[in-house]
XYZ file of C-alpha atoms in Angstrom:
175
model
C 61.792 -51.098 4.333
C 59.511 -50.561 7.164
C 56.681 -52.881 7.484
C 54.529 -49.954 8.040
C 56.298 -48.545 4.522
C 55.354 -52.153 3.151
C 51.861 -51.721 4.100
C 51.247 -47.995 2.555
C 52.921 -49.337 -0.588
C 50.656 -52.703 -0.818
C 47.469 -50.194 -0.384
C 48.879 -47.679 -2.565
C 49.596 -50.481 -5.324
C 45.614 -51.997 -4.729
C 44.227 -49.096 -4.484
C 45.771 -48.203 -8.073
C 44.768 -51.628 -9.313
C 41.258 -51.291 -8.371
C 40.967 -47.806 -9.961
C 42.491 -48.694 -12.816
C 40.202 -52.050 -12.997
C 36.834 -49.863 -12.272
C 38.098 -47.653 -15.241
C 38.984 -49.929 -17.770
C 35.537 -51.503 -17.278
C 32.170 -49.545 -18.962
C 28.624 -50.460 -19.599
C 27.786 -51.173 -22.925
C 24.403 -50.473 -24.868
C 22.933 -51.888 -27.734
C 19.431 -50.804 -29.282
C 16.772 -51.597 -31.553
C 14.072 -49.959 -33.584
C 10.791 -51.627 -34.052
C 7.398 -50.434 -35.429
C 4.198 -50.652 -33.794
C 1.469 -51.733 -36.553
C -2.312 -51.116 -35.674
C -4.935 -52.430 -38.430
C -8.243 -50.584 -37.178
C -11.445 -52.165 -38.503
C -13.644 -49.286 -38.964
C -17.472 -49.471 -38.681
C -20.872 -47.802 -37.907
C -23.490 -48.585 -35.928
C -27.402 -48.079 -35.410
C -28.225 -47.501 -31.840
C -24.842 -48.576 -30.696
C -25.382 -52.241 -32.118
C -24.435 -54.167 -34.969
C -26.482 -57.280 -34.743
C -26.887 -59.196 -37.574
C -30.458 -58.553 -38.215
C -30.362 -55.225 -37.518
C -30.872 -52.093 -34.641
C -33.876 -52.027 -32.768
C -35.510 -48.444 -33.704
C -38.835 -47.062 -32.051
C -41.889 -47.009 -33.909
C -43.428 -44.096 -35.819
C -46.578 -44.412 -34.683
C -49.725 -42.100 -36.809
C -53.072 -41.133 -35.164
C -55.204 -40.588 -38.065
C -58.944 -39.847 -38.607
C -60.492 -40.841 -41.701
C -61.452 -37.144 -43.679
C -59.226 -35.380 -41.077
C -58.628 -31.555 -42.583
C -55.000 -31.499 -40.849
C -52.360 -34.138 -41.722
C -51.330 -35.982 -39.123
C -47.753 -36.080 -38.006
C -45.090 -38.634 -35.943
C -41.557 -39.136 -35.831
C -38.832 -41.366 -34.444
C -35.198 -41.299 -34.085
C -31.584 -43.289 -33.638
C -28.456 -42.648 -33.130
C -25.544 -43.893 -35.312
C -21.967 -44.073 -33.984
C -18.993 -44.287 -36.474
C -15.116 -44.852 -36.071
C -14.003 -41.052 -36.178
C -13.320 -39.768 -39.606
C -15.235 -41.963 -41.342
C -18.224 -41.015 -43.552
C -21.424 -42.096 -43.819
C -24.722 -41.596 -45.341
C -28.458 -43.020 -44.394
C -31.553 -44.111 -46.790
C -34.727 -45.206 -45.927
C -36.192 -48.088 -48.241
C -38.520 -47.086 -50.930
C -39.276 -44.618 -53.673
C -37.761 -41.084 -52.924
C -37.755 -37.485 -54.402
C -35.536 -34.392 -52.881
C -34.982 -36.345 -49.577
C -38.821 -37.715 -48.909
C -39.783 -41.086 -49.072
C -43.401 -41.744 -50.202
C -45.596 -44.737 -49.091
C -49.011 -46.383 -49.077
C -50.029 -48.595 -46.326
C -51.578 -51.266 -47.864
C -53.627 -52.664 -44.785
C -54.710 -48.942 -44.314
C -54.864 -47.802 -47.687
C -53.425 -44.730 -46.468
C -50.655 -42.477 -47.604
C -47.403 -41.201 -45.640
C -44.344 -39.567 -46.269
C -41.564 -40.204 -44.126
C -37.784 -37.443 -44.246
C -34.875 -37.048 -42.254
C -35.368 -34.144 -40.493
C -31.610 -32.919 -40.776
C -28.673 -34.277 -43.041
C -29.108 -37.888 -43.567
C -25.176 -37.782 -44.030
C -22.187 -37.279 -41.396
C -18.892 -37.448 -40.808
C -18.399 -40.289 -37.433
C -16.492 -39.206 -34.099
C -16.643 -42.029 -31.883
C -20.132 -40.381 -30.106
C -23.654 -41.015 -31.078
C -24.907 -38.840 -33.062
C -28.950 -38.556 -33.099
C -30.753 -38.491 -36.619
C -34.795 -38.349 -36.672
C -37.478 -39.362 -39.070
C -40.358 -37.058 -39.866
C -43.563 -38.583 -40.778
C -46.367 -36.890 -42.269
C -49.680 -37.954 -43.359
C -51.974 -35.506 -45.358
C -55.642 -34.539 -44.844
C -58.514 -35.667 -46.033
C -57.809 -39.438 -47.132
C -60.830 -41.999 -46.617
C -58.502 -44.866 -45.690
C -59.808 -48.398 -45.180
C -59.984 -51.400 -43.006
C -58.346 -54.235 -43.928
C -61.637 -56.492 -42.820
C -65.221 -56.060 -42.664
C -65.703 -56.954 -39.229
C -63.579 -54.281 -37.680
C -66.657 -52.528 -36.439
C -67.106 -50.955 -32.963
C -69.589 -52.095 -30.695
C -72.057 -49.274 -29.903
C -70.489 -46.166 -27.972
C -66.879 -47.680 -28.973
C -64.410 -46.225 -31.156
C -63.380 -48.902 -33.971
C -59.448 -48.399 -34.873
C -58.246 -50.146 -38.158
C -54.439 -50.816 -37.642
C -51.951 -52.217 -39.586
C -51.150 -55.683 -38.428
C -49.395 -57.041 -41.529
C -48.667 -55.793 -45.103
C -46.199 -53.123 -45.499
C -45.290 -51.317 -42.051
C -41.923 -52.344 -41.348
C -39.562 -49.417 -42.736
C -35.737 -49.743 -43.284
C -32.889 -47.374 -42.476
C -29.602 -48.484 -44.304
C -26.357 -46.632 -42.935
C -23.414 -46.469 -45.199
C -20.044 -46.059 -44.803
């Protein structure tokens, strides 16, 4: 045999080798199934905070003149954010009848109703959602002063405010 004959056959013979050695070898795969778990919390929220002794809410503030024919009216409002989906309801502390809340201001001795003005119910999305509170105070109430010496000096206007007794209101949000 030719030594150039030799050399064709020893490629030949290698080259078969290696093809059959590439062939004869495959990747394998193997694979697994696993579940993702998520365990939501879900909550609401008064003015997007959930401090422990409760939302900050502005002040309903009343401008009221003893015998005034017109009642006198203020409002407020807050915003309440809930995990989407989840229902929730809001109450203000107190007596109530159809939705209205009825007070007397003891330092005042002056009576007030406060409402929501829309649904005091909903259904959260993940945005806040603004709820107000209505206030009304009727005509033609006397109202008092919680000390004698709340006079005006002369050409002054005397105002009798509420520094203590019963002014702080509550808004409880349930879900």
């Amino acid at each position: 045999m030719k030594s150039s004959h030799k050399i064709a056959l020893v490629a030949s013979v290698l080259l078969g080798l290696g093809a059959s050695a590439s062939m004869g070898v495959q990747a394998a795969t193997a694979t697994g199934n696993f579940n993702v778990v998520v365990n939501l919390t879900p909550k609401c929220e008064i003015n997007s905070t959930s401090a422990a002794t409760g939302a900050s809410i502005t002040d309903l503030t009343f401008s009221y003149t003893a015998f005034q024919a017109l009642a006198a009216t203020a409002d407020t409002s807050f915003t309440v954010r809930c995990t989407g989906n989840l229902p929730y309801s809001l109450a203000l502390d107190g007596p109530a009848a159809a939705g209205v809340y009825s007070y007397t201001d003891t330092d005042t001795g002056l009576d007030y109703t406060l409402r929501f003005r829309t649904s005091a119910a909903g259904v959260g999305d993940g945005t806040a959602k603004t709820h107000h509170i209505d206030g009304s105070m009727s005509g033609n109430q006397a109202g008092t002063c919680a000390t004698a010496t709340a006079t005006a000096a002369a050409g002054s206007t005397t105002v009798c405010s509420n520094t203590g007794g019963n002014r702080q209101r509550t808004v409880t949000l349930t879900y």
